[in-house]
mmCIF file with all atom_site columns, C-alpha atoms in Angstrom:
data_model
loop_
_atom_site.group_PDB
_atom_site.id
_atom_site.type_symbol
_atom_site.label_atom_id
_atom_site.label_alt_id
_atom_site.label_comp_id
_atom_site.label_asym_id
_atom_site.label_entity_id
_atom_site.label_seq_id
_atom_site.pdbx_PDB_ins_code
_atom_site.Cartn_x
_atom_site.Cartn_y
_atom_site.Cartn_z
_atom_site.occupancy
_atom_site.B_iso_or_equiv
_atom_site.pdbx_formal_charge
_atom_site.auth_seq_id
_atom_site.auth_comp_id
_atom_site.auth_asym_id
_atom_site.auth_atom_id
_atom_site.pdbx_PDB_model_num
ATOM 1   C CA . MET T 1 1   ? 119.849 84.470  73.145  1.00 0.00 ? 1   MET T CA 1
ATOM 2   C CA . ILE T 1 2   ? 120.837 87.656  74.956  1.00 0.00 ? 2   ILE T CA 1
ATOM 3   C CA . LEU T 1 3   ? 117.261 88.139  76.185  1.00 0.00 ? 3   LEU T CA 1
ATOM 4   C CA . SER T 1 4   ? 117.073 84.544  77.385  1.00 0.00 ? 4   SER T CA 1
ATOM 5   C CA . GLY T 1 5   ? 120.340 84.981  79.237  1.00 0.00 ? 5   GLY T CA 1
ATOM 6   C CA . ALA T 1 6   ? 119.060 88.149  80.900  1.00 0.00 ? 6   ALA T CA 1
ATOM 7   C CA . VAL T 1 7   ? 115.853 86.411  81.953  1.00 0.00 ? 7   VAL T CA 1
ATOM 8   C CA . LEU T 1 8   ? 117.794 83.488  83.376  1.00 0.00 ? 8   LEU T CA 1
ATOM 9   C CA . ALA T 1 9   ? 120.124 85.831  85.201  1.00 0.00 ? 9   ALA T CA 1
ATOM 10  C CA . ALA T 1 10  ? 117.182 87.735  86.699  1.00 0.00 ? 10  ALA T CA 1
ATOM 11  C CA . GLY T 1 11  ? 115.593 84.466  87.752  1.00 0.00 ? 11  GLY T CA 1
ATOM 12  C CA . GLY T 1 12  ? 118.828 83.456  89.398  1.00 0.00 ? 12  GLY T CA 1
ATOM 13  C CA . VAL T 1 13  ? 118.953 86.675  91.374  1.00 0.00 ? 13  VAL T CA 1
ATOM 14  C CA . VAL T 1 14  ? 115.401 86.087  92.580  1.00 0.00 ? 14  VAL T CA 1
ATOM 15  C CA . GLU T 1 15  ? 116.222 82.535  93.648  1.00 0.00 ? 15  GLU T CA 1
ATOM 16  C CA . VAL T 1 16  ? 119.317 83.686  95.523  1.00 0.00 ? 16  VAL T CA 1
ATOM 17  C CA . GLN T 1 17  ? 117.279 86.418  97.278  1.00 0.00 ? 17  GLN T CA 1
ATOM 18  C CA . ALA T 1 18  ? 114.543 83.927  98.226  1.00 0.00 ? 18  ALA T CA 1
ATOM 19  C CA . GLN T 1 19  ? 117.084 81.469  99.605  1.00 0.00 ? 19  GLN T CA 1
ATOM 20  C CA . ARG T 1 20  ? 118.889 84.217  101.500 1.00 0.00 ? 20  ARG T CA 1
ATOM 21  C CA . THR T 1 21  ? 115.625 85.422  103.047 1.00 0.00 ? 21  THR T CA 1
ATOM 22  C CA . GLU T 1 22  ? 114.623 81.901  104.060 1.00 0.00 ? 22  GLU T CA 1
ATOM 23  C CA . GLN T 1 23  ? 117.951 81.110  105.711 1.00 0.00 ? 23  GLN T CA 1
ATOM 24  C CA . ALA T 1 24  ? 118.825 84.444  107.320 1.00 0.00 ? 24  ALA T CA 1
ATOM 25  C CA . ASN T 1 25  ? 118.225 85.074  110.990 1.00 0.00 ? 25  ASN T CA 1
ATOM 26  C CA . ASP T 1 26  ? 119.263 88.729  110.670 1.00 0.00 ? 26  ASP T CA 1
ATOM 27  C CA . TRP T 1 27  ? 116.865 90.933  108.715 1.00 0.00 ? 27  TRP T CA 1
ATOM 28  C CA . ARG T 1 28  ? 119.789 92.920  107.319 1.00 0.00 ? 28  ARG T CA 1
ATOM 29  C CA . LEU T 1 29  ? 120.972 89.818  105.484 1.00 0.00 ? 29  LEU T CA 1
ATOM 30  C CA . ALA T 1 30  ? 117.464 88.937  104.320 1.00 0.00 ? 30  ALA T CA 1
ATOM 31  C CA . ALA T 1 31  ? 116.269 92.374  103.146 1.00 0.00 ? 31  ALA T CA 1
ATOM 32  C CA . THR T 1 32  ? 116.646 93.685  99.623  1.00 0.00 ? 32  THR T CA 1
ATOM 33  C CA . GLU T 1 33  ? 118.730 96.808  99.146  1.00 0.00 ? 33  GLU T CA 1
ATOM 34  C CA . ASP T 1 34  ? 115.557 98.773  98.355  1.00 0.00 ? 34  ASP T CA 1
ATOM 35  C CA . ASP T 1 35  ? 114.014 97.724  101.654 1.00 0.00 ? 35  ASP T CA 1
ATOM 36  C CA . ARG T 1 36  ? 117.139 98.475  103.656 1.00 0.00 ? 36  ARG T CA 1
ATOM 37  C CA . VAL T 1 37  ? 116.963 102.004 102.233 1.00 0.00 ? 37  VAL T CA 1
ATOM 38  C CA . ARG T 1 38  ? 113.256 102.302 103.034 1.00 0.00 ? 38  ARG T CA 1
ATOM 39  C CA . LEU T 1 39  ? 113.758 101.095 106.589 1.00 0.00 ? 39  LEU T CA 1
ATOM 40  C CA . ARG T 1 40  ? 116.615 103.523 107.194 1.00 0.00 ? 40  ARG T CA 1
ATOM 41  C CA . GLY T 1 41  ? 114.184 106.332 106.377 1.00 0.00 ? 41  GLY T CA 1
ATOM 42  C CA . TRP T 1 42  ? 111.292 105.062 108.488 1.00 0.00 ? 42  TRP T CA 1
ATOM 43  C CA . ARG T 1 43  ? 111.135 108.029 110.867 1.00 0.00 ? 43  ARG T CA 1
ATOM 44  C CA . SER T 1 44  ? 111.445 110.741 108.226 1.00 0.00 ? 44  SER T CA 1
ATOM 45  C CA . ALA T 1 45  ? 108.678 109.032 106.224 1.00 0.00 ? 45  ALA T CA 1
ATOM 46  C CA . TRP T 1 46  ? 106.489 108.880 109.333 1.00 0.00 ? 46  TRP T CA 1
ATOM 47  C CA . VAL T 1 47  ? 107.000 112.555 110.186 1.00 0.00 ? 47  VAL T CA 1
ATOM 48  C CA . LYS T 1 48  ? 106.336 113.600 106.585 1.00 0.00 ? 48  LYS T CA 1
ATOM 49  C CA . GLY T 1 49  ? 103.201 111.444 106.349 1.00 0.00 ? 49  GLY T CA 1
ATOM 50  C CA . LEU T 1 50  ? 101.858 112.793 109.640 1.00 0.00 ? 50  LEU T CA 1
ATOM 51  C CA . ALA T 1 51  ? 102.409 116.384 108.571 1.00 0.00 ? 51  ALA T CA 1
ATOM 52  C CA . GLN T 1 52  ? 100.667 115.858 105.249 1.00 0.00 ? 52  GLN T CA 1
ATOM 53  C CA . ALA T 1 53  ? 97.730  114.107 106.910 1.00 0.00 ? 53  ALA T CA 1
ATOM 54  C CA . ARG T 1 54  ? 97.282  116.927 109.403 1.00 0.00 ? 54  ARG T CA 1
ATOM 55  C CA . THR T 1 55  ? 97.475  119.715 106.839 1.00 0.00 ? 55  THR T CA 1
ATOM 56  C CA . GLY T 1 56  ? 95.227  117.707 104.536 1.00 0.00 ? 56  GLY T CA 1
ATOM 57  C CA . GLY T 1 57  ? 92.337  117.951 106.976 1.00 0.00 ? 57  GLY T CA 1
ATOM 58  C CA . ALA T 1 58  ? 92.762  114.900 109.214 1.00 0.00 ? 58  ALA T CA 1
ATOM 59  C CA . ALA T 1 59  ? 94.186  116.630 112.303 1.00 0.00 ? 59  ALA T CA 1
ATOM 60  C CA . ALA T 1 60  ? 91.265  115.506 114.501 1.00 0.00 ? 60  ALA T CA 1
ATOM 61  C CA . GLU T 1 61  ? 91.506  111.896 113.311 1.00 0.00 ? 61  GLU T CA 1
ATOM 62  C CA . ILE T 1 62  ? 95.259  111.886 113.930 1.00 0.00 ? 62  ILE T CA 1
ATOM 63  C CA . ALA T 1 63  ? 94.795  113.309 117.433 1.00 0.00 ? 63  ALA T CA 1
ATOM 64  C CA . ALA T 1 64  ? 92.218  110.608 118.233 1.00 0.00 ? 64  ALA T CA 1
ATOM 65  C CA . LEU T 1 65  ? 94.739  107.878 117.378 1.00 0.00 ? 65  LEU T CA 1
ATOM 66  C CA . GLY T 1 66  ? 97.084  109.120 120.102 1.00 0.00 ? 66  GLY T CA 1
ATOM 67  C CA . SER T 1 67  ? 100.252 107.131 120.691 1.00 0.00 ? 67  SER T CA 1
ATOM 68  C CA . LEU T 1 68  ? 99.441  104.697 117.873 1.00 0.00 ? 68  LEU T CA 1
ATOM 69  C CA . VAL T 1 69  ? 100.753 107.210 115.335 1.00 0.00 ? 69  VAL T CA 1
ATOM 70  C CA . ASP T 1 70  ? 103.465 108.810 117.484 1.00 0.00 ? 70  ASP T CA 1
ATOM 71  C CA . PRO T 1 71  ? 106.780 107.714 115.955 1.00 0.00 ? 71  PRO T CA 1
ATOM 72  C CA . ASP T 1 72  ? 108.598 108.343 119.233 1.00 0.00 ? 72  ASP T CA 1
ATOM 73  C CA . HIS T 1 73  ? 106.313 106.254 121.442 1.00 0.00 ? 73  HIS T CA 1
ATOM 74  C CA . SER T 1 74  ? 106.819 102.542 122.027 1.00 0.00 ? 74  SER T CA 1
ATOM 75  C CA . ILE T 1 75  ? 107.453 100.189 124.912 1.00 0.00 ? 75  ILE T CA 1
ATOM 76  C CA . ALA T 1 76  ? 109.842 97.280  125.309 1.00 0.00 ? 76  ALA T CA 1
ATOM 77  C CA . GLU T 1 77  ? 109.207 93.671  124.263 1.00 0.00 ? 77  GLU T CA 1
ATOM 78  C CA . PRO T 1 78  ? 107.896 94.127  120.716 1.00 0.00 ? 78  PRO T CA 1
ATOM 79  C CA . GLU T 1 79  ? 107.395 90.395  120.161 1.00 0.00 ? 79  GLU T CA 1
ATOM 80  C CA . LEU T 1 80  ? 103.902 89.433  118.992 1.00 0.00 ? 80  LEU T CA 1
ATOM 81  C CA . PRO T 1 81  ? 102.394 86.364  120.698 1.00 0.00 ? 81  PRO T CA 1
ATOM 82  C CA . ASP T 1 82  ? 100.928 83.696  118.427 1.00 0.00 ? 82  ASP T CA 1
ATOM 83  C CA . GLY T 1 83  ? 97.206  84.058  117.830 1.00 0.00 ? 83  GLY T CA 1
ATOM 84  C CA . ASP T 1 84  ? 94.564  86.001  115.919 1.00 0.00 ? 84  ASP T CA 1
ATOM 85  C CA . TYR T 1 85  ? 94.441  89.794  115.824 1.00 0.00 ? 85  TYR T CA 1
ATOM 86  C CA . ARG T 1 86  ? 92.150  92.550  114.663 1.00 0.00 ? 86  ARG T CA 1
ATOM 87  C CA . CYS T 1 87  ? 94.248  94.600  112.265 1.00 0.00 ? 87  CYS T CA 1
ATOM 88  C CA . ARG T 1 88  ? 93.692  97.721  110.226 1.00 0.00 ? 88  ARG T CA 1
ATOM 89  C CA . THR T 1 89  ? 95.808  99.911  107.988 1.00 0.00 ? 89  THR T CA 1
ATOM 90  C CA . ILE T 1 90  ? 96.100  103.676 108.346 1.00 0.00 ? 90  ILE T CA 1
ATOM 91  C CA . LYS T 1 91  ? 97.655  105.448 105.352 1.00 0.00 ? 91  LYS T CA 1
ATOM 92  C CA . MET T 1 92  ? 99.226  108.876 105.810 1.00 0.00 ? 92  MET T CA 1
ATOM 93  C CA . GLY T 1 93  ? 100.662 111.291 103.275 1.00 0.00 ? 93  GLY T CA 1
ATOM 94  C CA . THR T 1 94  ? 100.882 110.997 99.520  1.00 0.00 ? 94  THR T CA 1
ATOM 95  C CA . GLN T 1 95  ? 103.714 110.251 97.129  1.00 0.00 ? 95  GLN T CA 1
ATOM 96  C CA . GLY T 1 96  ? 101.936 112.330 94.483  1.00 0.00 ? 96  GLY T CA 1
ATOM 97  C CA . ARG T 1 97  ? 99.900  109.554 92.895  1.00 0.00 ? 97  ARG T CA 1
ATOM 98  C CA . ALA T 1 98  ? 96.966  109.926 95.293  1.00 0.00 ? 98  ALA T CA 1
ATOM 99  C CA . THR T 1 99  ? 94.868  112.903 96.339  1.00 0.00 ? 99  THR T CA 1
ATOM 100 C CA . LEU T 1 100 ? 93.968  111.715 99.835  1.00 0.00 ? 100 LEU T CA 1
ATOM 101 C CA . THR T 1 101 ? 96.526  112.260 102.591 1.00 0.00 ? 101 THR T CA 1
ATOM 102 C CA . TYR T 1 102 ? 94.717  110.171 105.222 1.00 0.00 ? 102 TYR T CA 1
ATOM 103 C CA . VAL T 1 103 ? 92.772  106.926 104.936 1.00 0.00 ? 103 VAL T CA 1
ATOM 104 C CA . ALA T 1 104 ? 91.813  104.581 107.803 1.00 0.00 ? 104 ALA T CA 1
ATOM 105 C CA . TYR T 1 105 ? 90.529  101.192 106.696 1.00 0.00 ? 105 TYR T CA 1
ATOM 106 C CA . PRO T 1 106 ? 88.192  98.977  108.749 1.00 0.00 ? 106 PRO T CA 1
ATOM 107 C CA . TYR T 1 107 ? 89.516  96.121  110.833 1.00 0.00 ? 107 TYR T CA 1
ATOM 108 C CA . PHE T 1 108 ? 90.306  92.789  109.229 1.00 0.00 ? 108 PHE T CA 1
ATOM 109 C CA . ARG T 1 109 ? 91.878  89.652  110.679 1.00 0.00 ? 109 ARG T CA 1
ATOM 110 C CA . CYS T 1 110 ? 95.574  88.916  111.001 1.00 0.00 ? 110 CYS T CA 1
ATOM 111 C CA . ARG T 1 111 ? 97.323  85.855  112.380 1.00 0.00 ? 111 ARG T CA 1
ATOM 112 C CA . VAL T 1 112 ? 100.690 85.418  114.075 1.00 0.00 ? 112 VAL T CA 1
ATOM 113 C CA . ALA T 1 113 ? 102.230 81.940  114.163 1.00 0.00 ? 113 ALA T CA 1
ATOM 114 C CA . GLY T 1 114 ? 105.554 80.148  114.376 1.00 0.00 ? 114 GLY T CA 1
ATOM 115 C CA . GLY T 1 115 ? 106.563 81.498  117.759 1.00 0.00 ? 115 GLY T CA 1
ATOM 116 C CA . GLY T 1 116 ? 105.921 85.071  116.710 1.00 0.00 ? 116 GLY T CA 1
ATOM 117 C CA . GLN T 1 117 ? 107.906 84.811  113.484 1.00 0.00 ? 117 GLN T CA 1
ATOM 118 C CA . GLN T 1 118 ? 105.138 84.551  110.889 1.00 0.00 ? 118 GLN T CA 1
ATOM 119 C CA . LEU T 1 119 ? 102.494 87.214  110.239 1.00 0.00 ? 119 LEU T CA 1
ATOM 120 C CA . SER T 1 120 ? 99.631  87.008  107.736 1.00 0.00 ? 120 SER T CA 1
ATOM 121 C CA . LYS T 1 121 ? 96.616  89.178  107.036 1.00 0.00 ? 121 LYS T CA 1
ATOM 122 C CA . ILE T 1 122 ? 94.025  86.554  106.214 1.00 0.00 ? 122 ILE T CA 1
ATOM 123 C CA . ASP T 1 123 ? 91.122  88.530  104.773 1.00 0.00 ? 123 ASP T CA 1
ATOM 124 C CA . GLY T 1 124 ? 90.533  91.658  102.713 1.00 0.00 ? 124 GLY T CA 1
ATOM 125 C CA . SER T 1 125 ? 91.438  92.478  99.119  1.00 0.00 ? 125 SER T CA 1
ATOM 126 C CA . GLN T 1 126 ? 95.042  93.335  99.983  1.00 0.00 ? 126 GLN T CA 1
ATOM 127 C CA . ARG T 1 127 ? 96.716  90.813  102.254 1.00 0.00 ? 127 ARG T CA 1
ATOM 128 C CA . LEU T 1 128 ? 100.244 90.558  103.530 1.00 0.00 ? 128 LEU T CA 1
ATOM 129 C CA . THR T 1 129 ? 102.343 87.601  104.573 1.00 0.00 ? 129 THR T CA 1
ATOM 130 C CA . GLY T 1 130 ? 105.895 87.453  105.804 1.00 0.00 ? 130 GLY T CA 1
ATOM 131 C CA . ARG T 1 131 ? 108.414 86.979  108.559 1.00 0.00 ? 131 ARG T CA 1
ATOM 132 C CA . ILE T 1 132 ? 109.129 88.980  111.698 1.00 0.00 ? 132 ILE T CA 1
ATOM 133 C CA . TYR T 1 133 ? 112.810 89.262  112.635 1.00 0.00 ? 133 TYR T CA 1
ATOM 134 C CA . SER T 1 134 ? 114.141 90.184  116.057 1.00 0.00 ? 134 SER T CA 1
ATOM 135 C CA . ASP T 1 135 ? 116.102 93.432  116.065 1.00 0.00 ? 135 ASP T CA 1
ATOM 136 C CA . THR T 1 136 ? 116.334 95.282  119.393 1.00 0.00 ? 136 THR T CA 1
ATOM 137 C CA . ASP T 1 137 ? 114.489 95.195  122.715 1.00 0.00 ? 137 ASP T CA 1
ATOM 138 C CA . ALA T 1 138 ? 112.277 98.001  121.362 1.00 0.00 ? 138 ALA T CA 1
ATOM 139 C CA . ARG T 1 139 ? 111.514 96.856  117.819 1.00 0.00 ? 139 ARG T CA 1
ATOM 140 C CA . SER T 1 140 ? 111.368 93.981  115.373 1.00 0.00 ? 140 SER T CA 1
ATOM 141 C CA . ILE T 1 141 ? 111.421 94.051  111.569 1.00 0.00 ? 141 ILE T CA 1
ATOM 142 C CA . PHE T 1 142 ? 108.817 92.640  109.184 1.00 0.00 ? 142 PHE T CA 1
ATOM 143 C CA . LEU T 1 143 ? 109.756 91.534  105.670 1.00 0.00 ? 143 LEU T CA 1
ATOM 144 C CA . GLY T 1 144 ? 107.051 90.127  103.435 1.00 0.00 ? 144 GLY T CA 1
ATOM 145 C CA . THR T 1 145 ? 104.917 90.475  100.356 1.00 0.00 ? 145 THR T CA 1
ATOM 146 C CA . MET T 1 146 ? 101.435 91.596  99.356  1.00 0.00 ? 146 MET T CA 1
ATOM 147 C CA . ILE T 1 147 ? 98.748  89.254  98.008  1.00 0.00 ? 147 ILE T CA 1
ATOM 148 C CA . LEU T 1 148 ? 96.012  90.840  95.901  1.00 0.00 ? 148 LEU T CA 1
ATOM 149 C CA . GLY T 1 149 ? 92.394  89.945  95.185  1.00 0.00 ? 149 GLY T CA 1
ATOM 150 C CA . ASP T 1 150 ? 91.710  86.242  94.793  1.00 0.00 ? 150 ASP T CA 1
ATOM 151 C CA . GLU T 1 151 ? 95.363  85.203  94.548  1.00 0.00 ? 151 GLU T CA 1
ATOM 152 C CA . GLU T 1 152 ? 95.991  82.105  96.635  1.00 0.00 ? 152 GLU T CA 1
ATOM 153 C CA . ARG T 1 153 ? 99.774  82.285  96.859  1.00 0.00 ? 153 ARG T CA 1
ATOM 154 C CA . SER T 1 154 ? 102.256 85.054  97.487  1.00 0.00 ? 154 SER T CA 1
ATOM 155 C CA . TYR T 1 155 ? 105.283 86.008  95.450  1.00 0.00 ? 155 TYR T CA 1
ATOM 156 C CA . ALA T 1 156 ? 108.612 85.139  97.014  1.00 0.00 ? 156 ALA T CA 1
ATOM 157 C CA . TYR T 1 157 ? 109.993 88.119  98.916  1.00 0.00 ? 157 TYR T CA 1
ATOM 158 C CA . GLY T 1 158 ? 112.443 90.015  96.721  1.00 0.00 ? 158 GLY T CA 1
ATOM 159 C CA . ARG T 1 159 ? 110.817 89.002  93.458  1.00 0.00 ? 159 ARG T CA 1
ATOM 160 C CA . ASP T 1 160 ? 108.693 92.115  92.857  1.00 0.00 ? 160 ASP T CA 1
ATOM 161 C CA . ARG T 1 161 ? 109.500 95.439  94.532  1.00 0.00 ? 161 ARG T CA 1
ATOM 162 C CA . ALA T 1 162 ? 105.880 96.539  94.092  1.00 0.00 ? 162 ALA T CA 1
ATOM 163 C CA . ARG T 1 163 ? 104.800 93.579  96.242  1.00 0.00 ? 163 ARG T CA 1
ATOM 164 C CA . ASP T 1 164 ? 107.641 93.642  98.784  1.00 0.00 ? 164 ASP T CA 1
ATOM 165 C CA . MET T 1 165 ? 106.790 95.041  102.220 1.00 0.00 ? 165 MET T CA 1
ATOM 166 C CA . ALA T 1 166 ? 109.219 96.136  104.921 1.00 0.00 ? 166 ALA T CA 1
ATOM 167 C CA . GLY T 1 167 ? 108.171 97.572  108.256 1.00 0.00 ? 167 GLY T CA 1
ATOM 168 C CA . VAL T 1 168 ? 109.185 98.404  111.801 1.00 0.00 ? 168 VAL T CA 1
ATOM 169 C CA . VAL T 1 169 ? 107.271 96.404  114.444 1.00 0.00 ? 169 VAL T CA 1
ATOM 170 C CA . GLU T 1 170 ? 106.714 98.087  117.814 1.00 0.00 ? 170 GLU T CA 1
ATOM 171 C CA . ARG T 1 171 ? 104.563 97.609  120.875 1.00 0.00 ? 171 ARG T CA 1
ATOM 172 C CA . VAL T 1 172 ? 102.462 100.641 121.740 1.00 0.00 ? 172 VAL T CA 1
ATOM 173 C CA . ASP T 1 173 ? 101.002 99.407  125.041 1.00 0.00 ? 173 ASP T CA 1
ATOM 174 C CA . PRO T 1 174 ? 100.372 96.016  126.686 1.00 0.00 ? 174 PRO T CA 1
ATOM 175 C CA . THR T 1 175 ? 97.606  95.143  124.195 1.00 0.00 ? 175 THR T CA 1
ATOM 176 C CA . HIS T 1 176 ? 98.480  97.066  121.022 1.00 0.00 ? 176 HIS T CA 1
ATOM 177 C CA . TRP T 1 177 ? 101.180 96.620  118.405 1.00 0.00 ? 177 TRP T CA 1
ATOM 178 C CA . ARG T 1 178 ? 101.879 98.424  115.157 1.00 0.00 ? 178 ARG T CA 1
ATOM 179 C CA . ILE T 1 179 ? 103.975 98.025  112.046 1.00 0.00 ? 179 ILE T CA 1
ATOM 180 C CA . ALA T 1 180 ? 105.123 101.162 110.243 1.00 0.00 ? 180 ALA T CA 1
ATOM 181 C CA . PHE T 1 181 ? 105.757 100.675 106.525 1.00 0.00 ? 181 PHE T CA 1
ATOM 182 C CA . PRO T 1 182 ? 107.805 103.621 105.188 1.00 0.00 ? 182 PRO T CA 1
ATOM 183 C CA . TYR T 1 183 ? 107.387 104.589 101.535 1.00 0.00 ? 183 TYR T CA 1
ATOM 184 C CA . PRO T 1 184 ? 105.156 101.694 100.451 1.00 0.00 ? 184 PRO T CA 1
ATOM 185 C CA . ALA T 1 185 ? 104.951 100.988 96.731  1.00 0.00 ? 185 ALA T CA 1
ATOM 186 C CA . TYR T 1 186 ? 101.589 102.693 96.339  1.00 0.00 ? 186 TYR T CA 1
ATOM 187 C CA . GLU T 1 187 ? 100.022 106.022 97.253  1.00 0.00 ? 187 GLU T CA 1
ATOM 188 C CA . SER T 1 188 ? 101.024 106.929 100.807 1.00 0.00 ? 188 SER T CA 1
ATOM 189 C CA . VAL T 1 189 ? 104.232 108.040 102.506 1.00 0.00 ? 189 VAL T CA 1
ATOM 190 C CA . VAL T 1 190 ? 103.780 105.720 105.488 1.00 0.00 ? 190 VAL T CA 1
ATOM 191 C CA . ASP T 1 191 ? 101.302 102.971 106.339 1.00 0.00 ? 191 ASP T CA 1
ATOM 192 C CA . ILE T 1 192 ? 100.601 101.978 109.932 1.00 0.00 ? 192 ILE T CA 1
ATOM 193 C CA . LEU T 1 193 ? 99.211  98.501  110.553 1.00 0.00 ? 193 LEU T CA 1
ATOM 194 C CA . GLU T 1 194 ? 97.527  98.370  113.968 1.00 0.00 ? 194 GLU T CA 1
ATOM 195 C CA . LEU T 1 195 ? 97.299  94.946  115.632 1.00 0.00 ? 195 LEU T CA 1
ATOM 196 C CA . VAL T 1 196 ? 95.027  94.157  118.590 1.00 0.00 ? 196 VAL T CA 1
ATOM 197 C CA . PRO T 1 197 ? 94.799  90.592  119.968 1.00 0.00 ? 197 PRO T CA 1
ATOM 198 C CA . ILE T 1 198 ? 91.432  88.857  119.723 1.00 0.00 ? 198 ILE T CA 1
ATOM 199 C CA . ALA T 1 199 ? 90.505  87.321  123.047 1.00 0.00 ? 199 ALA T CA 1
ATOM 200 C CA . PRO T 1 200 ? 90.162  83.516  122.815 1.00 0.00 ? 200 PRO T CA 1
#
């Protein structure tokens, strides 16, 4: 009986979180406490990940990425127009469970819809889906979840911390955007998702 009550209580918390995320227009009201903490530490995670990647032997690769991986470089108007994008993930640093401090994956396809509020990675073995919230004139915030393998549906945001994703959305130049995910659940210290529009 006690176990059943605990399970029901946990389920209730998940439902409340899902409803709060769906209804909130402010990411601070939608985000879990864990993700608010992660987002507060976005820059320190980025700096730490960069340093580890450089000392781990990827200094040349980091230099070639230029402003894409510079935490202090962005331009105004971070909003992503609706459409399809080439997107790739760059992982920097290690939380101790991985030996590599730098990994750059190939490009996959992402899609932005809903007036710039919905982002999904639509191919690859690890896919994300979630909502983009306005924040300032220099950044937006992404809150979403990860879909693995052949799964067809995502978990509700807030249901599984290992699947939850929270990132800072910025525009790097007129045709490039990025999302920095500080302290993701697996492996790296920071993940950078690069987004480049696909010409129609």
